[in-house]
Tab-separated table of C-alpha atoms in Angstrom:
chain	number	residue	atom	x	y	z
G	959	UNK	CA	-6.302	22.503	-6.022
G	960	UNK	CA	-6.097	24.943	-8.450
G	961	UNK	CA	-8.391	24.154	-11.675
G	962	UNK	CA	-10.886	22.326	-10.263
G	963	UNK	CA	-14.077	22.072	-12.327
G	964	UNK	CA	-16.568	20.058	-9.894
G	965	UNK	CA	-16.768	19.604	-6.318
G	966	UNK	CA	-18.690	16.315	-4.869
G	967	UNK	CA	-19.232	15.771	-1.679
G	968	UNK	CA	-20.856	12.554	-0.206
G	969	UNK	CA	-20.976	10.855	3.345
G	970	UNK	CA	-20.691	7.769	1.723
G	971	UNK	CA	-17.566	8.058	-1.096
G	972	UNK	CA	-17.164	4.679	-2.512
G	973	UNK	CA	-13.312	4.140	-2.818
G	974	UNK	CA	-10.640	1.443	-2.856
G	975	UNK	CA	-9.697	1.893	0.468
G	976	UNK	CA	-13.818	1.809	1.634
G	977	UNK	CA	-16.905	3.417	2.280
G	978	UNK	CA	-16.261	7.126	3.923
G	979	UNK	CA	-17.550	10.503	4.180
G	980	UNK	CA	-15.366	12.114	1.351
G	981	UNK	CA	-14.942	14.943	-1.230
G	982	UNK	CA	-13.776	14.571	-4.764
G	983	UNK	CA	-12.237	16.858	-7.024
G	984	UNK	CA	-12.592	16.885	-10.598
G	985	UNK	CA	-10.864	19.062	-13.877
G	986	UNK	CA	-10.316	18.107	-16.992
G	987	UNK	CA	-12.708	15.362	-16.867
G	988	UNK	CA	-10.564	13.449	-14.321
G	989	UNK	CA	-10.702	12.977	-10.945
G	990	UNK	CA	-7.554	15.447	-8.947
G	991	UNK	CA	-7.564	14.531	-5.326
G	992	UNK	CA	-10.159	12.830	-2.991
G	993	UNK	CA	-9.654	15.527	-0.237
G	994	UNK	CA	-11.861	15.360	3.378
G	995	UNK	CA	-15.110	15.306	3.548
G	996	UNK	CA	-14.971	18.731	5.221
G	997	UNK	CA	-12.774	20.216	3.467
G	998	UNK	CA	-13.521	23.660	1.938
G	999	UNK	CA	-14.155	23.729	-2.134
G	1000	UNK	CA	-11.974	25.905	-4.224
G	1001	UNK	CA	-13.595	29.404	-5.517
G	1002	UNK	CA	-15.216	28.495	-8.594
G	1003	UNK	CA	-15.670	25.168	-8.613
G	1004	UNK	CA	-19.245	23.681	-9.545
G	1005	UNK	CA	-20.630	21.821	-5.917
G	1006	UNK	CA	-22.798	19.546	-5.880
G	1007	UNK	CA	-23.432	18.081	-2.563
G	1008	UNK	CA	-25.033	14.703	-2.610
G	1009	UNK	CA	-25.822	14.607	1.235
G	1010	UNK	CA	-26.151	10.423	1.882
G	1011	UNK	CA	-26.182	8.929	-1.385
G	1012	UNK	CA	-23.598	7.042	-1.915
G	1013	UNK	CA	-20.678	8.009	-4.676
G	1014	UNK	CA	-19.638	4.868	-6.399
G	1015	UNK	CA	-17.392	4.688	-9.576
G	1016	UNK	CA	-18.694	4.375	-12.936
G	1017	UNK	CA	-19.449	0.578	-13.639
G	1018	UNK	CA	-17.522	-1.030	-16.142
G	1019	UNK	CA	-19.694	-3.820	-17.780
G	1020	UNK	CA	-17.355	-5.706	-20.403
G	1021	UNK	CA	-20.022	-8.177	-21.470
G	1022	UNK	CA	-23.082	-6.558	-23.877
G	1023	UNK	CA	-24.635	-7.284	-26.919
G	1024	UNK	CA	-25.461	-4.571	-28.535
G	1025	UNK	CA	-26.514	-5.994	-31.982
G	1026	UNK	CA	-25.781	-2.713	-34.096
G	1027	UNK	CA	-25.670	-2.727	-36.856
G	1028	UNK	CA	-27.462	-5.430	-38.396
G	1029	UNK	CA	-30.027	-6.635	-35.548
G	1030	UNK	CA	-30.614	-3.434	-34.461
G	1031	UNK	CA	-34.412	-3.720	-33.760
G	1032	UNK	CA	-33.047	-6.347	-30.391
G	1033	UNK	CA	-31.072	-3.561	-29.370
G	1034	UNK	CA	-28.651	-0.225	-30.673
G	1035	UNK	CA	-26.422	1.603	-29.129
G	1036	UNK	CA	-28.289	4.561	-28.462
G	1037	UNK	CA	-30.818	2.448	-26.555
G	1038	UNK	CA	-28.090	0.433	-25.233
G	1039	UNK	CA	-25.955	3.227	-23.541
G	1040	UNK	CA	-28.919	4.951	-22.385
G	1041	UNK	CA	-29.920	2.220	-20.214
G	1042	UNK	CA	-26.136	1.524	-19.250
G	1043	UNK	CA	-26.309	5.393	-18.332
G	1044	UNK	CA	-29.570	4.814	-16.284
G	1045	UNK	CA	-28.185	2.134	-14.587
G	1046	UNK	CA	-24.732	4.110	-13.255
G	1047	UNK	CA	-22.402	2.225	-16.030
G	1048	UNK	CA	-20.305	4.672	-17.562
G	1049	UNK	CA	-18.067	2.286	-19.968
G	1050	UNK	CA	-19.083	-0.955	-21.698
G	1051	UNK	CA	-17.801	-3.027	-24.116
G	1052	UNK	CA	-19.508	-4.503	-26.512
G	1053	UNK	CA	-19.479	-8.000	-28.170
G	1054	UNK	CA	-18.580	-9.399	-31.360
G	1055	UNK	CA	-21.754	-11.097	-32.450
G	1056	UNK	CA	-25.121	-11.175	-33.590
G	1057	UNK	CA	-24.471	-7.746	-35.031
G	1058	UNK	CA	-24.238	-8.666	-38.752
G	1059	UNK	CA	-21.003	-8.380	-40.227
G	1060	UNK	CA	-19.898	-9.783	-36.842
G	1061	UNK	CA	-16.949	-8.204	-35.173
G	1062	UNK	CA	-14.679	-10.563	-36.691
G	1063	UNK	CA	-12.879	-8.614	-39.190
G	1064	UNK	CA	-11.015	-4.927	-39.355
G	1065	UNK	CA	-14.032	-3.450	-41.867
G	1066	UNK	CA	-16.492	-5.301	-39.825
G	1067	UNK	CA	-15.235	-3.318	-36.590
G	1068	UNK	CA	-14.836	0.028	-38.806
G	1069	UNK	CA	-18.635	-0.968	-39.849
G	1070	UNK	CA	-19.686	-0.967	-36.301
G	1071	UNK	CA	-17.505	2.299	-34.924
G	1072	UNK	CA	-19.442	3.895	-37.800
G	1073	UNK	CA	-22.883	2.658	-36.483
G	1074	UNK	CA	-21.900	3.725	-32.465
G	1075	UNK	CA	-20.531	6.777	-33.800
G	1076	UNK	CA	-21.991	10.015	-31.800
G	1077	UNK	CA	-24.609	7.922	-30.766
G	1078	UNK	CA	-23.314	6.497	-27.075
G	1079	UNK	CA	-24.318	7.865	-23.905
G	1080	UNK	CA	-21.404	6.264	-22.407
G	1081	UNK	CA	-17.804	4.789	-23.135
G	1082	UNK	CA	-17.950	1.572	-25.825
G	1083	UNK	CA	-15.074	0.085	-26.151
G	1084	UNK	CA	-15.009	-3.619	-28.697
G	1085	UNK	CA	-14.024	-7.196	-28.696
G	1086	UNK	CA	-12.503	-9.112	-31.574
G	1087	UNK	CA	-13.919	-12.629	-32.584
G	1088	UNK	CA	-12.153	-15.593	-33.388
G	1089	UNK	CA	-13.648	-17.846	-35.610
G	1090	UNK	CA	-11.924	-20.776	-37.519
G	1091	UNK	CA	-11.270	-18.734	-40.190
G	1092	UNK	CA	-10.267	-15.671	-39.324
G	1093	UNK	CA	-6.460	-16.198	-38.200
G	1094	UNK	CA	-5.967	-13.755	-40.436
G	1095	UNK	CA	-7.957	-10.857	-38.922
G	1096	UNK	CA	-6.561	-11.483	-35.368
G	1097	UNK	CA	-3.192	-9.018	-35.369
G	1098	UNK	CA	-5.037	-6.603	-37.644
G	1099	UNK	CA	-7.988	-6.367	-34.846
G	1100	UNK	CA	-5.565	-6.924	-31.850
G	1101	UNK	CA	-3.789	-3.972	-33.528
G	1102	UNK	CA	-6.805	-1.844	-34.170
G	1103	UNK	CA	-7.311	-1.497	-30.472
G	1104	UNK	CA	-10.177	-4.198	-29.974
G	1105	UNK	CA	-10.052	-5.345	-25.872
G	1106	UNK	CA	-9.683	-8.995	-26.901
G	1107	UNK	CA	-11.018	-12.104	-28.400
G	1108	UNK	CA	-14.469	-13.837	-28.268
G	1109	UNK	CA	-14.712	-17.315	-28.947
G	1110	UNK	CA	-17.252	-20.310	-28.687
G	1111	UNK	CA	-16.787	-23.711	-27.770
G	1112	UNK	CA	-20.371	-24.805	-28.834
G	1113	UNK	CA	-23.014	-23.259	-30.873
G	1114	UNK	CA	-23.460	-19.785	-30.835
G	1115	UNK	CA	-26.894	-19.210	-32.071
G	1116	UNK	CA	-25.932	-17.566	-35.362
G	1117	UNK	CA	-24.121	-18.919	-38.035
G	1118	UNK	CA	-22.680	-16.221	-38.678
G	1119	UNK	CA	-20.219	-16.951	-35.847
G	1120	UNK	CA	-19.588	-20.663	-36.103
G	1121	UNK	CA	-17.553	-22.127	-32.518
G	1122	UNK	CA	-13.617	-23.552	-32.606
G	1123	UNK	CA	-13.070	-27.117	-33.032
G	1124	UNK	CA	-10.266	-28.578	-30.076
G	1125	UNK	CA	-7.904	-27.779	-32.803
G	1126	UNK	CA	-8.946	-24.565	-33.915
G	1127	UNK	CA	-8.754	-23.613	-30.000
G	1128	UNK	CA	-5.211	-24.480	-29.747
G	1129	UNK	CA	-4.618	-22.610	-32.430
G	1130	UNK	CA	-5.952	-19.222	-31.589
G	1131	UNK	CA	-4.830	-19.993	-28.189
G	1132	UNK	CA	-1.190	-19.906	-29.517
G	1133	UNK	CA	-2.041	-16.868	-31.653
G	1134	UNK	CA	-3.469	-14.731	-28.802
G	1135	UNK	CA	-0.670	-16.092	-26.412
G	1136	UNK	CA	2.201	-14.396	-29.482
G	1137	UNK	CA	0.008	-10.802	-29.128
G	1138	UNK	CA	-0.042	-10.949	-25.172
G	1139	UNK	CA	-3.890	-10.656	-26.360
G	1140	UNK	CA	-6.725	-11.814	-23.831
G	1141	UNK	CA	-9.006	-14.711	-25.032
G	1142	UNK	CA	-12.681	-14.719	-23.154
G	1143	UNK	CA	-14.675	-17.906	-23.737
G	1144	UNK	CA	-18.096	-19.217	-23.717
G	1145	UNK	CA	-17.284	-22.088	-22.290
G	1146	UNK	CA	-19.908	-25.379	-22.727
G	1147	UNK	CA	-18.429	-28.318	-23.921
G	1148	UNK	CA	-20.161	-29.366	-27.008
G	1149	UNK	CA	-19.857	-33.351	-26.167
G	1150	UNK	CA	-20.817	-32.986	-22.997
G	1151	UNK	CA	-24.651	-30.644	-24.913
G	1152	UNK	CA	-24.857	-33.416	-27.578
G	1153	UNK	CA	-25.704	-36.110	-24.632
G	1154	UNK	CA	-27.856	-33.920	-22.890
G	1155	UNK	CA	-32.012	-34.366	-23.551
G	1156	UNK	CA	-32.991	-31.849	-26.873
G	1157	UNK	CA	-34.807	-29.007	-24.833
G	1158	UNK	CA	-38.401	-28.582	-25.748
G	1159	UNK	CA	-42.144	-27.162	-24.319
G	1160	UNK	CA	-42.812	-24.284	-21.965
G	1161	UNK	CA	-40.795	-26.577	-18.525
G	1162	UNK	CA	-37.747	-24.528	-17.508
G	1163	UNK	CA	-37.083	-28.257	-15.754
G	1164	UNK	CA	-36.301	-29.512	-19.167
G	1165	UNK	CA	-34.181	-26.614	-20.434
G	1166	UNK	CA	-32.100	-26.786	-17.345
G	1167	UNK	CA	-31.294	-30.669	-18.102
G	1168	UNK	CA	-30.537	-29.796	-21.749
G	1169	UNK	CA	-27.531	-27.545	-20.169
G	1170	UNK	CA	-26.121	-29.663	-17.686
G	1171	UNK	CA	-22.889	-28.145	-15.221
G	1172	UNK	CA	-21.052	-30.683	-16.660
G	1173	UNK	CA	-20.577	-28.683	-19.512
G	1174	UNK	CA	-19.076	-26.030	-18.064
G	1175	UNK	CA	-16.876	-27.867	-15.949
G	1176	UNK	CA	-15.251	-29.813	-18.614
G	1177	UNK	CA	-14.903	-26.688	-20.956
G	1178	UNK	CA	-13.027	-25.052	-18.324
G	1179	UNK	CA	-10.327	-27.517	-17.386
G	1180	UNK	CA	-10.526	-27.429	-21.079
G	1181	UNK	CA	-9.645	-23.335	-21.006
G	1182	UNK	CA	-7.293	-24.647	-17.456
G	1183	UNK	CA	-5.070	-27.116	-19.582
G	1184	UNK	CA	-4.868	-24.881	-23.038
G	1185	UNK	CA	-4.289	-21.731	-20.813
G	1186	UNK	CA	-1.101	-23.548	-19.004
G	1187	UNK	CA	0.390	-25.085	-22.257
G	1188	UNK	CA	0.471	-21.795	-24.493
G	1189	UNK	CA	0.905	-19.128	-21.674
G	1190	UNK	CA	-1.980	-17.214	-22.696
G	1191	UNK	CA	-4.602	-14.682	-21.151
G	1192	UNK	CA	-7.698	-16.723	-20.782
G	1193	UNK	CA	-11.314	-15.586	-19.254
G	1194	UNK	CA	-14.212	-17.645	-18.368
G	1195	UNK	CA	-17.444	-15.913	-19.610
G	1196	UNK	CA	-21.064	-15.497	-17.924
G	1197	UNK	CA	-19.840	-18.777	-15.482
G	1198	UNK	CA	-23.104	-20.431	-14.403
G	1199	UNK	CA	-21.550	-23.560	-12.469
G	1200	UNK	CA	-20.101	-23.584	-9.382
G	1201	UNK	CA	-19.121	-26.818	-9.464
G	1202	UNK	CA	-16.109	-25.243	-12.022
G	1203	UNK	CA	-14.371	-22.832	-8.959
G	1204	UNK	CA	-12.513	-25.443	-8.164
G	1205	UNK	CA	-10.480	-25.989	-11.205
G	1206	UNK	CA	-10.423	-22.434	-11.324
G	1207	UNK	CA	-9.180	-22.051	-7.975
G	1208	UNK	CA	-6.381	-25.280	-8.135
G	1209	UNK	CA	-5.251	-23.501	-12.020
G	1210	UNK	CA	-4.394	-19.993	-10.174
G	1211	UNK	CA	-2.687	-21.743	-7.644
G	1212	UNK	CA	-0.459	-22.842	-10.327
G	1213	UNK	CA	-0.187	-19.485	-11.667
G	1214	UNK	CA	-2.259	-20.248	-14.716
G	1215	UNK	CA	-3.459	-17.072	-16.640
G	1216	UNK	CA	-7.270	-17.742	-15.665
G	1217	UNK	CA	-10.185	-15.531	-14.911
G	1218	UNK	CA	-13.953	-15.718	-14.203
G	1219	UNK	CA	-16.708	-13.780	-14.442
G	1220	UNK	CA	-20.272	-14.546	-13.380
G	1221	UNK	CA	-23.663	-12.287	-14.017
G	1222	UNK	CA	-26.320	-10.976	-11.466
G	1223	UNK	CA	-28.896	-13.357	-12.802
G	1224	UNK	CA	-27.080	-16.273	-11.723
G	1225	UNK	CA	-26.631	-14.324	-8.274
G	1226	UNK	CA	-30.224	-13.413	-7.826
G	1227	UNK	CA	-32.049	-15.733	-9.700
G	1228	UNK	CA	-32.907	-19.684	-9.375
G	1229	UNK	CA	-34.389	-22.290	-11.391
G	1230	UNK	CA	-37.020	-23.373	-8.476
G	1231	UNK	CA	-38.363	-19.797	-9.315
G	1232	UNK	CA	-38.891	-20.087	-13.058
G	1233	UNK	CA	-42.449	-20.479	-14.348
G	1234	UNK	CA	-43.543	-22.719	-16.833
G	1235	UNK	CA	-43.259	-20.758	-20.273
G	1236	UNK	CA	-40.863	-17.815	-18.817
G	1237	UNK	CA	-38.383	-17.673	-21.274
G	1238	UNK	CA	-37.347	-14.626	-20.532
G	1239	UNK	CA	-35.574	-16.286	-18.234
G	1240	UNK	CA	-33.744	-18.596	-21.194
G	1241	UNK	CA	-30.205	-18.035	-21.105
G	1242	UNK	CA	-26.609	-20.640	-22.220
G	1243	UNK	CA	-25.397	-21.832	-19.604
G	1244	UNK	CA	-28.966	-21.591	-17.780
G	1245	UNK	CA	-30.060	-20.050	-14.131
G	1246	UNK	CA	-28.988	-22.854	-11.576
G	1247	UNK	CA	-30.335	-23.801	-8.964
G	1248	UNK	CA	-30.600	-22.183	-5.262
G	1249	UNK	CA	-27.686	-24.150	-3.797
G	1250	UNK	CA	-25.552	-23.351	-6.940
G	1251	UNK	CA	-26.166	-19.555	-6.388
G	1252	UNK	CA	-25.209	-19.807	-2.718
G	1253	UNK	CA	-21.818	-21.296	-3.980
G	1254	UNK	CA	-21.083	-18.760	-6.710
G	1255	UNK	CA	-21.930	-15.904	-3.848
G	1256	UNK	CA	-19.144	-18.151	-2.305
G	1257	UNK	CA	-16.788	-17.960	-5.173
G	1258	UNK	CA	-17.332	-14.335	-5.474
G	1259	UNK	CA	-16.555	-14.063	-1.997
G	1260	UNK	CA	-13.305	-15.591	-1.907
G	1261	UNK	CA	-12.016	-13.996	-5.408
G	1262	UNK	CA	-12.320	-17.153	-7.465
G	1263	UNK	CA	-14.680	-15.029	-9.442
G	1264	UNK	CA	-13.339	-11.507	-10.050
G	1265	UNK	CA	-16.389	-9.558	-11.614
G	1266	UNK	CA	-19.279	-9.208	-12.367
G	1267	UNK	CA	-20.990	-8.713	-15.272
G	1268	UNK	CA	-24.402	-8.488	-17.476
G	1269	UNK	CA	-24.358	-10.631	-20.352
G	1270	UNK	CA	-27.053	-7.648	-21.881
G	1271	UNK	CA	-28.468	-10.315	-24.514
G	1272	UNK	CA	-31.386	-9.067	-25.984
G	1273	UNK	CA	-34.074	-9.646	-28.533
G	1274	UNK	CA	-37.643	-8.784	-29.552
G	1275	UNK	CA	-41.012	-10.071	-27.627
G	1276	UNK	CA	-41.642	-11.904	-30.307
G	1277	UNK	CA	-38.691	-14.172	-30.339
G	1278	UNK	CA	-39.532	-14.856	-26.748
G	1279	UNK	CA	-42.090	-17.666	-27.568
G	1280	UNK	CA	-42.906	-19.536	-24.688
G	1281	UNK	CA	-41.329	-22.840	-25.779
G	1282	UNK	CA	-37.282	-23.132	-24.004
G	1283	UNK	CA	-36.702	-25.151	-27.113
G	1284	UNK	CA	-37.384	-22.313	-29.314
G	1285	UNK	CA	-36.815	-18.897	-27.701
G	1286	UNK	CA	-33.649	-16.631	-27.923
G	1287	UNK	CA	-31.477	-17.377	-25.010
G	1288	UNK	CA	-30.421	-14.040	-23.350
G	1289	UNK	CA	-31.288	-11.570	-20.256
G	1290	UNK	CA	-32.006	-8.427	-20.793
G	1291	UNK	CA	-30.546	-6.542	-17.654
G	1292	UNK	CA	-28.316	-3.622	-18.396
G	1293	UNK	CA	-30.140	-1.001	-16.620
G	1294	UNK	CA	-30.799	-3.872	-13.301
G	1295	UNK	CA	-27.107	-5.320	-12.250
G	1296	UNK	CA	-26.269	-2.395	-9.843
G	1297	UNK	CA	-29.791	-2.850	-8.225
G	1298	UNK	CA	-30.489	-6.698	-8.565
G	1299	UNK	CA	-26.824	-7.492	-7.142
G	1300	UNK	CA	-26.826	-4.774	-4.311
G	1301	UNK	CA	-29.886	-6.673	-3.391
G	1302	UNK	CA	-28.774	-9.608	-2.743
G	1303	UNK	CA	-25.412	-8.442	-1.710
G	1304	UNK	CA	-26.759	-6.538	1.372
G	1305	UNK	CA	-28.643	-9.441	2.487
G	1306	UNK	CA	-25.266	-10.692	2.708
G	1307	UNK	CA	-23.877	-8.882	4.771
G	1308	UNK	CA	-21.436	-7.583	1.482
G	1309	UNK	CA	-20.756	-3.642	1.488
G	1310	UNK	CA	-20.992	-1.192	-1.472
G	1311	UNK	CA	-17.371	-1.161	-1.844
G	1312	UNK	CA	-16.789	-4.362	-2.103
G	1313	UNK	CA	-19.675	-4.585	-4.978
G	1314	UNK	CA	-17.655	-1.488	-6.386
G	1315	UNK	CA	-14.943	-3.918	-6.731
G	1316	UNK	CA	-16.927	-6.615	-8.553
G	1317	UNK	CA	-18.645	-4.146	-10.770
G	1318	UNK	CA	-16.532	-1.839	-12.025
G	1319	UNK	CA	-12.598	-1.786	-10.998
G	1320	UNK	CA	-12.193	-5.524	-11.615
G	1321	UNK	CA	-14.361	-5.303	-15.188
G	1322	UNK	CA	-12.134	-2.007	-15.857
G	1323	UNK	CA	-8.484	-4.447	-15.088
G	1324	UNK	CA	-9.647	-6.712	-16.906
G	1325	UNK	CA	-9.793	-4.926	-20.331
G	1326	UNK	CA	-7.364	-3.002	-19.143
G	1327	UNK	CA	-8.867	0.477	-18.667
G	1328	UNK	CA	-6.617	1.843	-15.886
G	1329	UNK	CA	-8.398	5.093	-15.881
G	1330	UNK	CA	-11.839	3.643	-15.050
G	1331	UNK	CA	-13.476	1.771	-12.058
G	1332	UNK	CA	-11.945	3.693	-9.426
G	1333	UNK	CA	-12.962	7.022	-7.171
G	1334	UNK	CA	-8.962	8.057	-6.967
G	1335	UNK	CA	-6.832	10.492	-8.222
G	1336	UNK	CA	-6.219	9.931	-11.924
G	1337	UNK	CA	-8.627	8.045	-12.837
G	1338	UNK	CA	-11.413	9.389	-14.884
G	1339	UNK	CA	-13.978	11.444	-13.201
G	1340	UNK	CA	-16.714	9.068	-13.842
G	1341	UNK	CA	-19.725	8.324	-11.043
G	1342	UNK	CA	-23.015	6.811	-10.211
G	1343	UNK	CA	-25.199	8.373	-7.216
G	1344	UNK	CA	-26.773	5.879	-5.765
G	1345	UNK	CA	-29.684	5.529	-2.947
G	1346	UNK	CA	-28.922	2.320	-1.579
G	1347	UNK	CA	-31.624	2.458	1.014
G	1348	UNK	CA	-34.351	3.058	-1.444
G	1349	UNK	CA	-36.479	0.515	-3.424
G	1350	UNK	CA	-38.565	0.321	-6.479
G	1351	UNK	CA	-40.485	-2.222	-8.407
G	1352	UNK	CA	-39.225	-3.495	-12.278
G	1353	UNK	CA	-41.546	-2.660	-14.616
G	1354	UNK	CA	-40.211	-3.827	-18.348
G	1355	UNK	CA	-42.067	-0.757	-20.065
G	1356	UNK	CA	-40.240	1.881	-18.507
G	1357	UNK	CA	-36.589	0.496	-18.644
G	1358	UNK	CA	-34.472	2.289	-21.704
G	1359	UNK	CA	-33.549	-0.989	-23.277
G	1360	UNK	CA	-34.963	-1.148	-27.187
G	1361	UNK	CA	-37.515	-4.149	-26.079
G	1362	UNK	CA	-39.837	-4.566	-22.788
G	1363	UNK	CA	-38.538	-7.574	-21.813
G	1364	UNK	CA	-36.715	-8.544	-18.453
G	1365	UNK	CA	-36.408	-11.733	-16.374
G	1366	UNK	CA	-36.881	-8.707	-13.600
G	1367	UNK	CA	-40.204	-8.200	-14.065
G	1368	UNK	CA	-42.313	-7.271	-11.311
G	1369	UNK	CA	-39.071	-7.851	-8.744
G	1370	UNK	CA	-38.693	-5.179	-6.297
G	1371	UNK	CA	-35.185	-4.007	-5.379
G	1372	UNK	CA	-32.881	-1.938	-3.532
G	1373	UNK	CA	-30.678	0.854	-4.788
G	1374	UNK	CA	-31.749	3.402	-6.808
G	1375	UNK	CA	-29.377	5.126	-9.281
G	1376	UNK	CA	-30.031	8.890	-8.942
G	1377	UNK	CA	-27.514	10.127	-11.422
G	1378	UNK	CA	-24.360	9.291	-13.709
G	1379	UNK	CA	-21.714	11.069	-14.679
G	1380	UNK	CA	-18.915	10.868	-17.162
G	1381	UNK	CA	-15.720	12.524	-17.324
G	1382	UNK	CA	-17.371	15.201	-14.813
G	1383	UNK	CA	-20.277	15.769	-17.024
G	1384	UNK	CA	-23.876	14.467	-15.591
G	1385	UNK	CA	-25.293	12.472	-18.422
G	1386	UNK	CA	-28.373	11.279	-16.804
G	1387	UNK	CA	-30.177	12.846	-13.980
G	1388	UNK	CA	-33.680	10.944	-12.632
G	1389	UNK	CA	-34.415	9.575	-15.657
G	1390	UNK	CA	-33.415	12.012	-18.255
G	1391	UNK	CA	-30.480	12.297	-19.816
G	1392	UNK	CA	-27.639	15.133	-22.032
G	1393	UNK	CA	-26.935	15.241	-25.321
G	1394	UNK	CA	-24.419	11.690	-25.820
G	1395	UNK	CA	-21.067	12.391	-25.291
G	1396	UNK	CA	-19.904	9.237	-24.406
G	1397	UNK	CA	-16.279	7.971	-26.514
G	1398	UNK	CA	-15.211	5.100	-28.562
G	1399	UNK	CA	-12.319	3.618	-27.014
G	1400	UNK	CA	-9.063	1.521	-28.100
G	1401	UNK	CA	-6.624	-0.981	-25.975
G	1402	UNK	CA	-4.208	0.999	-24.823
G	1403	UNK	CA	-0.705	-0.986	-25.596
G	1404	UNK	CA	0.687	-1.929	-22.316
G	1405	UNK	CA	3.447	-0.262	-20.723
């Protein structure tokens, strides 16, 4: 293997075909071969041999809000990506709102490139929005290399990003369908919120009634029936019911264009477990209950849900009031979701590869980054060591997010992430990290 750069060498190589004592070759940034475990290093190569951590890929985590510029005392992208880095994800992309402008326009995304702009510790990649207005903007973004389009069926939480009308989905639905673009949905059924009790007081009991699964279920065979009509790419975001995999699963069948991701606080987490006036555990659609975890671990299982993602939605302390009525909605977690879902995964009976698959090669096919999310030849040499053995306890104050706040708090978990590296460069090592290197990237058009 003549050129290699770096040499890694692991008992426990995380790749598509499993878990296996492995080596893995890396120049240019990319990964060359995945020889034997055994096998002897070429002369100059740089070795590092990482004994029985495990070698996963780089996560891919295709749902964060980074809020730069604009609202960038919740979060930046500096802070952002260096938690991403701490927590082994080496690419994310980031989402169209509550950054003000919004990502909804071709100088709003030039606006925000400028703000990530040498900045990022890792990969950032960016959705589009679709708004009622902003037909318009949609081939311009699609165009300008944005991963796809964000869109609401209810209330966002800013104005600034107002949700589509029945119409107005059909619409873009048709419009996406004409770019062979991919349209991912928060998906709550505004009738179905509007009958629902007005959340209000420090009772999670009460915010949980105030989003009931009925929303989600009738938003999705919403997305099921619009999907099938116009052809087009569809993805269910941050999905909180399982009584929706059903629809999902019967629409696939069909060969409807369909997808679903879910988030590891609706994998770890449960409503029975939320104290009065937590509301940093707040988030739309809300933390179900026990049984309704069970069945999305279920879903998972089976491949109704493909991936697995954060939702990163932060925000101050101080717009955390303990009233559910009140607070920002949104779990801080970037720098948890390797640790907080290997948890629970292992108690499972799930292996690391298989999490692999959840968290970073099914997030990297669905944007369509075909040289992430993967430990195989090709593929960008991009890694996260990993102690899956050891634990630690959350504390809020020392995670690299902008704002100590995590639903996480006090948990203790397995898995600790060692070291990351991207494109064969280590960019955080035990809790410091290199200069940022990390790269904006674009849609590549498909073949």
């Amino acid at each position: 293997m003549p050129g290699t750069e770096l040499w890694l060498r692991s008992t426990r190589v995380v790749t598509p075909q499993g878990v296996r004592p492995a080596s893995v070759a890396v120049a240019g940034g990319r990964i060359t071969a995945v020889p034997p475990y055994e096998a002897a290093p070429p002369p100059g190569a740089l070795v590092e041999d990482l004994g029985t951590d495990a070698l996963l890929p780089g996560l891919v985590d295709t749902h964060v809000h980074i809020n730069d510029p604009g609202r960038s005392e919740w979060e930046g992208f500096g802070t952002a990506t260096r938690a991403a880095a701490a927590g082994g994800i080496t690419t994310l992309v980031d989402m169209p709102l509550n950054s003000l402008p919004p990502t909804t326009t071709l100088a709003g995304l030039r606006i925000k490139r400028r703000a990530a702009e040498g900045v990022v510790q890792v990969d950032v990649g960016f959705w589009g929005g679709a708004l009622p207005d902003n037909g318009a903007d949609l081939g311009p973004l699609h165009r300008a290399g944005v991963f796809g389009f964000k869109c609401f069926l209810s209330p966002s939480g800013v104005e600034e990003f107002p949700p589509l009308t029945a119409a107005d989905l059909e619409r873009v639905a048709a419009q996406i369908a004409a770019l062979d673009g991919l349209l991912i949905v928060h998906a709550e059924d505004p009738e179905q919120l509007e009958r629902a009790p007005e959340p209000h007081g420090p009772r999670y009991a009460g915010f949980l009634a105030s989003r009931p699964p009925a929303a989600e279920n009738r938003a999705v065979d919403r997305l099921v029936e619009v999907a099938s009509r116009h052809g087009t790419r569809v993805h269910v975001l941050h999905l909180s019911s399982a009584q929706a995999l059903e629809s999902l699963t019967r629409a696939r069948a069909r060969g409807v264009r369909i997808s679903a991701e879910t988030c590891p606080h609706f994998l770890t987490l449960t409503a029975e477990e939320v104290p009065d006036g937590a509301t940093e555990f707040k988030c739309c659609p809300p933390i179900r209950e026990a049984a309704n975890r069970e069945a999305l671990w279920a879903g998972l299982a089976d491949g109704t849900i493909d991936c697995v993602v954060s939702d990163h939605s932060p925000c101050t302390a101080e717009l955390k009031v303990p009233d559910f009525g009140r607070a920002w909605g949104g779990i801080s977690s970037l720098q948890l979701g390797l640790s907080a879902v290997w948890t629970e995964a292992r108690r499972r009976g799930h292996p690391l590869d298989r999490v692999a698959r959840w968290m970073a090669t099914a997030p990297a096919a669905l944007a369509g980054l075909g040289g992430k999310g993967a430990i195989e030849a090709g593929r960008d040499a991009d890694f996260a060591v990993f102690a899956p053995e050891e634990t630690f306890t959350v504390d809020a104050a020392a995670l690299e997010h902008r704002n100590p706040v995590t639903a996480y708090a006090g948990r203790t978990l397995y898995g600790v992430v060692r070291s990351t590296w991207l494109r064969g460069r280590r960019i955080h090592h035990h809790g410091t990290f290199a200069r940022p290197c990390g790269r904006l990237l674009e849609r590549q058009p498909a073949l």
